[in-house]
Short mmCIF file of C-alpha atoms in Angstrom, two decimals:
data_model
loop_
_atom_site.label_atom_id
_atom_site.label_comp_id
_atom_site.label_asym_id
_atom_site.label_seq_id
_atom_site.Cartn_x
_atom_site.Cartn_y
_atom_site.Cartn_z
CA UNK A 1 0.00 0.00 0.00
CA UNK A 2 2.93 2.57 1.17
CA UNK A 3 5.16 1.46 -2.18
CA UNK A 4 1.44 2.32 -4.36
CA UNK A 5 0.97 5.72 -2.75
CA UNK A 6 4.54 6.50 -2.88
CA UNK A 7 4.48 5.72 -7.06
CA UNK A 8 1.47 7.66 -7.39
CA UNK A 9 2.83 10.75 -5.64
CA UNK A 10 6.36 10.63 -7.89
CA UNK A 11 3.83 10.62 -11.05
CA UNK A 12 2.20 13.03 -10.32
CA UNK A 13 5.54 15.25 -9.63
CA UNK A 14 6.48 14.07 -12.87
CA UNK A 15 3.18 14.86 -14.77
CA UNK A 16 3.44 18.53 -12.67
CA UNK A 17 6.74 19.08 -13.72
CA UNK A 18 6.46 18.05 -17.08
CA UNK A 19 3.76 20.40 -17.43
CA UNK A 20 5.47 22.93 -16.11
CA UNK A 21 8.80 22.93 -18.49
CA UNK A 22 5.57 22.67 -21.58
CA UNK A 23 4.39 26.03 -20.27
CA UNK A 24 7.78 27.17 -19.89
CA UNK A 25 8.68 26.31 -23.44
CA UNK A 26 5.37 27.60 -24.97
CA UNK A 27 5.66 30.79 -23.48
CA UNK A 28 9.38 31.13 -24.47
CA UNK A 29 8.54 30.32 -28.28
CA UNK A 30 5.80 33.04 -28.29
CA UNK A 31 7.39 35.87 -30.86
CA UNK A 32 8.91 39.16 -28.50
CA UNK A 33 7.80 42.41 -29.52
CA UNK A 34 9.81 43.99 -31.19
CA UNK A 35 10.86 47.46 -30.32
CA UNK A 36 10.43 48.81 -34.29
CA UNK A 37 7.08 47.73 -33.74
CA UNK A 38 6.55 50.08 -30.37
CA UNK A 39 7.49 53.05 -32.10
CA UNK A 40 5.93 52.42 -35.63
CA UNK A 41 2.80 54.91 -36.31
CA UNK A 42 -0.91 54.20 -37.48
CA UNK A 43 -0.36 56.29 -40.02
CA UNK A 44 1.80 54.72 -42.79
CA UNK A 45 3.07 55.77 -45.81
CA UNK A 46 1.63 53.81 -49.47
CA UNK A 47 3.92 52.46 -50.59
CA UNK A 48 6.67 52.82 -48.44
CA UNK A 49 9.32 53.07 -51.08
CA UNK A 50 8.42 55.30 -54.21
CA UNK A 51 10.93 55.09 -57.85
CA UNK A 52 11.22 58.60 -59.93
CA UNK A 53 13.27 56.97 -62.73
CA UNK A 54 16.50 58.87 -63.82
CA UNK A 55 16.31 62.93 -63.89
CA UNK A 56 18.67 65.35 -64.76
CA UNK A 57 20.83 67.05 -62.48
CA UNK A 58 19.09 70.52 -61.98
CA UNK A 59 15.94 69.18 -62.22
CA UNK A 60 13.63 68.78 -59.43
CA UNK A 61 13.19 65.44 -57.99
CA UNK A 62 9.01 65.64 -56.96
CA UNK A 63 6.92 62.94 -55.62
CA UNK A 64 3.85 62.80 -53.74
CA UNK A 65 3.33 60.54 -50.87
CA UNK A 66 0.31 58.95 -50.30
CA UNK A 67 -0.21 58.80 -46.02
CA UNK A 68 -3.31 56.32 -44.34
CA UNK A 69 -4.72 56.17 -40.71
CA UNK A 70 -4.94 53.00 -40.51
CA UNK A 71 -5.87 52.71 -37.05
CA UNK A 72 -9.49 53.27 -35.36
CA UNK A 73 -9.00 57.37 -33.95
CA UNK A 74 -7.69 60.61 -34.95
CA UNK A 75 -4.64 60.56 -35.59
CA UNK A 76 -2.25 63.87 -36.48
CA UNK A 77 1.02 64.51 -38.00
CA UNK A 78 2.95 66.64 -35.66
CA UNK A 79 6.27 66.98 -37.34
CA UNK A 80 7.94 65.77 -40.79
CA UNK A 81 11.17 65.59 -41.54
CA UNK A 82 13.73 64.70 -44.37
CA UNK A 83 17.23 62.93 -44.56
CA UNK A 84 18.94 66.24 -45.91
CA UNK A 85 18.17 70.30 -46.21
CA UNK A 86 17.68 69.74 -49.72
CA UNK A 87 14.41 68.13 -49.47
CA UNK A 88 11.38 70.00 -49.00
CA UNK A 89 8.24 68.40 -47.67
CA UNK A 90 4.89 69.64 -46.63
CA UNK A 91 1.50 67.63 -46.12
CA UNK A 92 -2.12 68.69 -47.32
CA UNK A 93 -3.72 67.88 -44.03
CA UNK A 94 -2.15 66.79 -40.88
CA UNK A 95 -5.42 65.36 -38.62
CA UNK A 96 -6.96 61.89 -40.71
CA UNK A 97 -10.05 60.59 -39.67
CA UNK A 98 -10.17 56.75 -39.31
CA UNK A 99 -9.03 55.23 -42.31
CA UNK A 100 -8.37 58.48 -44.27
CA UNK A 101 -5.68 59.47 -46.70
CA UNK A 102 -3.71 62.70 -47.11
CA UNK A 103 -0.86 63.11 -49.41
CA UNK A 104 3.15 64.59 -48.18
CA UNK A 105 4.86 66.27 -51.07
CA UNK A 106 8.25 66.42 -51.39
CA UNK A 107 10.44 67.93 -53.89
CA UNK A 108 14.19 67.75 -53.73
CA UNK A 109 17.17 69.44 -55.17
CA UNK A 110 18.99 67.59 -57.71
CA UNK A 111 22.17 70.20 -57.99
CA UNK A 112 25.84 68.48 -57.13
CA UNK A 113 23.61 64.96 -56.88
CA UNK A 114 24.79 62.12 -59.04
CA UNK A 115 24.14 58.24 -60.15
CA UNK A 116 21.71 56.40 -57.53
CA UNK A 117 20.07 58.73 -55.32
CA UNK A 118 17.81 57.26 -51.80
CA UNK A 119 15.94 59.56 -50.07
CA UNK A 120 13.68 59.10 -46.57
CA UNK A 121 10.84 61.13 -45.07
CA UNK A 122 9.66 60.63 -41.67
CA UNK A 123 6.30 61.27 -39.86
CA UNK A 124 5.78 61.65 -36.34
CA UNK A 125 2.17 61.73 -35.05
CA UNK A 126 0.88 62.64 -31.62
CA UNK A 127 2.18 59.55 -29.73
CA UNK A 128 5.80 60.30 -30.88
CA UNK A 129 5.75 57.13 -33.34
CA UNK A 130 7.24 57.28 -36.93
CA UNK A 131 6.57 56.38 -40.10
CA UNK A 132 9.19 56.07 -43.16
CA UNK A 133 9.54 56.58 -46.94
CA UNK A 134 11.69 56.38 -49.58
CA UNK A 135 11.92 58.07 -52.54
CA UNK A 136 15.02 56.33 -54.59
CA UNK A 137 15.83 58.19 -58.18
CA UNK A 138 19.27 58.04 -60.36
CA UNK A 139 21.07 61.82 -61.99
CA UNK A 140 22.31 61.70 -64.98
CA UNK A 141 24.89 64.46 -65.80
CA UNK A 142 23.71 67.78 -67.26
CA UNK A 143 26.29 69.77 -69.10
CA UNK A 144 24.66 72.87 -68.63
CA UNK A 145 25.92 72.74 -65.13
CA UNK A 146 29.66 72.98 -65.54
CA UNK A 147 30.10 76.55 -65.66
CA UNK A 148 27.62 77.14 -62.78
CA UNK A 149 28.39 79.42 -60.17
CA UNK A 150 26.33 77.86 -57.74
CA UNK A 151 27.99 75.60 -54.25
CA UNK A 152 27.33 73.29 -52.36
CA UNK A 153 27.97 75.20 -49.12
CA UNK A 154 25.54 78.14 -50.18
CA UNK A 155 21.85 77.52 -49.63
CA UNK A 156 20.04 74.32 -48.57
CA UNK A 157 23.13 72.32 -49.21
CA UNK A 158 24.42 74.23 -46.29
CA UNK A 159 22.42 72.13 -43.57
CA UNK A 160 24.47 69.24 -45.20
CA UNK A 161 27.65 70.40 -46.34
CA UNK A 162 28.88 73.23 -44.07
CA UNK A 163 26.84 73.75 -40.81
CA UNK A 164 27.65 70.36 -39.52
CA UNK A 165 31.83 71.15 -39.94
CA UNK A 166 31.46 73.95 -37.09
CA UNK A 167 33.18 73.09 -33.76
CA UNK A 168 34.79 69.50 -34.98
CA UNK A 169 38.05 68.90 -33.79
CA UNK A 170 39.09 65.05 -34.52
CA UNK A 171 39.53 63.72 -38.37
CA UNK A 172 36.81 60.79 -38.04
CA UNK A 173 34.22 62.94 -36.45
CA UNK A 174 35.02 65.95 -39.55
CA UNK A 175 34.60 63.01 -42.01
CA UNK A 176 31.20 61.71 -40.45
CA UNK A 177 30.01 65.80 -40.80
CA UNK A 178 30.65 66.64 -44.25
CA UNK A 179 32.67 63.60 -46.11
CA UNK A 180 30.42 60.49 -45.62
CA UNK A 181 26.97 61.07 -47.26
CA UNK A 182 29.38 60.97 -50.52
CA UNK A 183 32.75 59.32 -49.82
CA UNK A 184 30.89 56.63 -47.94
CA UNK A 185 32.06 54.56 -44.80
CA UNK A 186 35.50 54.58 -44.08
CA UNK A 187 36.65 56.45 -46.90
CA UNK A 188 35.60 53.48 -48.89
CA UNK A 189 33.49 55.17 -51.76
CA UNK A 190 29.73 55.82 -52.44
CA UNK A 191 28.43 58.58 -54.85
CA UNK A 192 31.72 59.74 -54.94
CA UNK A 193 35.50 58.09 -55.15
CA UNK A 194 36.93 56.31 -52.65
CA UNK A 195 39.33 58.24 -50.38
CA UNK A 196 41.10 55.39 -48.27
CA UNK A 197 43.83 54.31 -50.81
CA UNK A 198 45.86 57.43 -50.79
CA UNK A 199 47.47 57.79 -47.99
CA UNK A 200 49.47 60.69 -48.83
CA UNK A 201 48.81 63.43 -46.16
CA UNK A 202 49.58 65.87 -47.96
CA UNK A 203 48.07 65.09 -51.28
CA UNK A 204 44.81 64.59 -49.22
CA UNK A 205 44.77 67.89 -47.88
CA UNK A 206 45.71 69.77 -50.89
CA UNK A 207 42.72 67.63 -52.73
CA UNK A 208 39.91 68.71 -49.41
CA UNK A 209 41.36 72.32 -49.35
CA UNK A 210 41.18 72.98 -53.27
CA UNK A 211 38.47 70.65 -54.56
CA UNK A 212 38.71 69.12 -58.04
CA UNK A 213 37.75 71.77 -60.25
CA UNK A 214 34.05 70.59 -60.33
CA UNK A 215 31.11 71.73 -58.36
CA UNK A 216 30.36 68.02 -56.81
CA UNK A 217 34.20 68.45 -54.88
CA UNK A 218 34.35 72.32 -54.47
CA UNK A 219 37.48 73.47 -52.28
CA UNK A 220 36.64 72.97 -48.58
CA UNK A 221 39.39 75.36 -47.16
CA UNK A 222 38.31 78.24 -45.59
CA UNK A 223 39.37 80.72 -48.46
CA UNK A 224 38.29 79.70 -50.65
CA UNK A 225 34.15 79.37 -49.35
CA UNK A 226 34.35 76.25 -47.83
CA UNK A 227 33.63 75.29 -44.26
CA UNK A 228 36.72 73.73 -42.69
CA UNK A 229 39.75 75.21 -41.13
CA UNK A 230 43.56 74.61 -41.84
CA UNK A 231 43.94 72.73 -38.27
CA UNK A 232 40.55 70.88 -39.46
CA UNK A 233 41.85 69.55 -43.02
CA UNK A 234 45.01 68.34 -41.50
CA UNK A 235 43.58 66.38 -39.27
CA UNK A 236 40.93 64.93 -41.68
CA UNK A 237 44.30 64.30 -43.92
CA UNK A 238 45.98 62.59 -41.36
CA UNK A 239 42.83 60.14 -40.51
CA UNK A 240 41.98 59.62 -44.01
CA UNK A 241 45.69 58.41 -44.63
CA UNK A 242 45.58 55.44 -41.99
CA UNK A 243 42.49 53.82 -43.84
CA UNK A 244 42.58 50.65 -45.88
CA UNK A 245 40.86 50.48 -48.85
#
């Protein structure tokens, strides 16, 4: 009788236990939430990513972008911004009703822009959660531009080209404020050449302080209009020549 009861009470551990690590496991294989999701807003762009085709430098870049409540309140656009100061956007209406539509346009500045161009927008309604666009398009040259008189470091291209130099001290942080967006990561290359297989100090600061003769690589010196300092090219020389390609 003792060695029956005793059995029964070690199955039922076992069934209790067994249970137990099920529960464990079946909670543990239930899908986290993910953090994107936290901050992503009701209102979301259609589509998400929009093509322009290939323009000409010069040209205005415009697209209109299609917005949608797609939850079941109000909901209001509170502030929109864009990846650079050359991109303007403004919305027709910023409170949707329940499932209603409003349209962002945007229009950006093609000038000193070439090959394969990405572009974002991004919403942020009333609960501080964002929505985000693209707007991808590719520049072909325009020979009309070559004699302009026009810079990158007057205007809008300002926000992205000279405002950010002020107050920078070490080479890597100088690069990540006015270099990267075209020179790409490390020095590696984007819409512009690579930088990282020089190495030559001072042929890297003569090329940053003088430009190349063209309006997409103006002179950055000082002097000459651009934003950055002597102290400040030397030291984005000097980085730039430890790189690897």
């Amino acid at each position: 009788m003792m060695v029956r009861l005793f059995l029964s009470m070690v199955l039922v551990l076992l069934i209790s236990g067994c249970s137990e690590s099920m529960q464990i496991k079946q909670a543990s294989e239930e899908p986290p939430l993910l953090a994107q999701e936290e901050h992503t807003s009701l209102l979301v762009f259609e589509p998400a990513v929009v093509d322009l085709g290939t323009l000409k430098e010069g040209d205005d870049a415009v697209a209109y972008l299609r917005v949608r409540n797609s939850g079941n309140s109000m909901q209001q656009i509170v502030d929109l911004q864009a990846s650079c100061g050359c991109t303007e956007v403004k919305p027709e209406e910023s409170l949707l009703m329940p499932g209603g539509f409003t349209r962002i346009s945007v229009k950006v500045d093609t000038f000193a822009k070439k090959d394969a161009i990405k572009k974002w927008v991004m919403l942020t309604d009333g609960d501080g959660k964002t929505s985000k666009a693209w707007i991808n398009f590719t520049i072909r040259p325009n020979p009309h531009m070559a004699g302009t008189t026009r810079s990158i470091f007057d205007g809008k291209c300002a926000s992205c080209h000279f405002e950010p130099a002020k107050g920078k001290v070490a080479g890597r942080d100088i690069y990540g404020a006015v270099c990267f967006m075209c020179h790409g990561e490390g020095g590696k290359g984007g819409v512009a050449p690579a930088l990282a297989h020089i190495g030559d100090v001072n042929a890297l600061s003569a090329l940053i302080a003088n430009g190349t003769g063209s309006h997409h690589m103006p002179g950055f010196a000082k002097n000459v209009g651009g934003p950055l300092s002597d102290k400040q090219i030397t030291a984005l020389s000097r980085w730039l020549s430890t790189l690897d390609e």
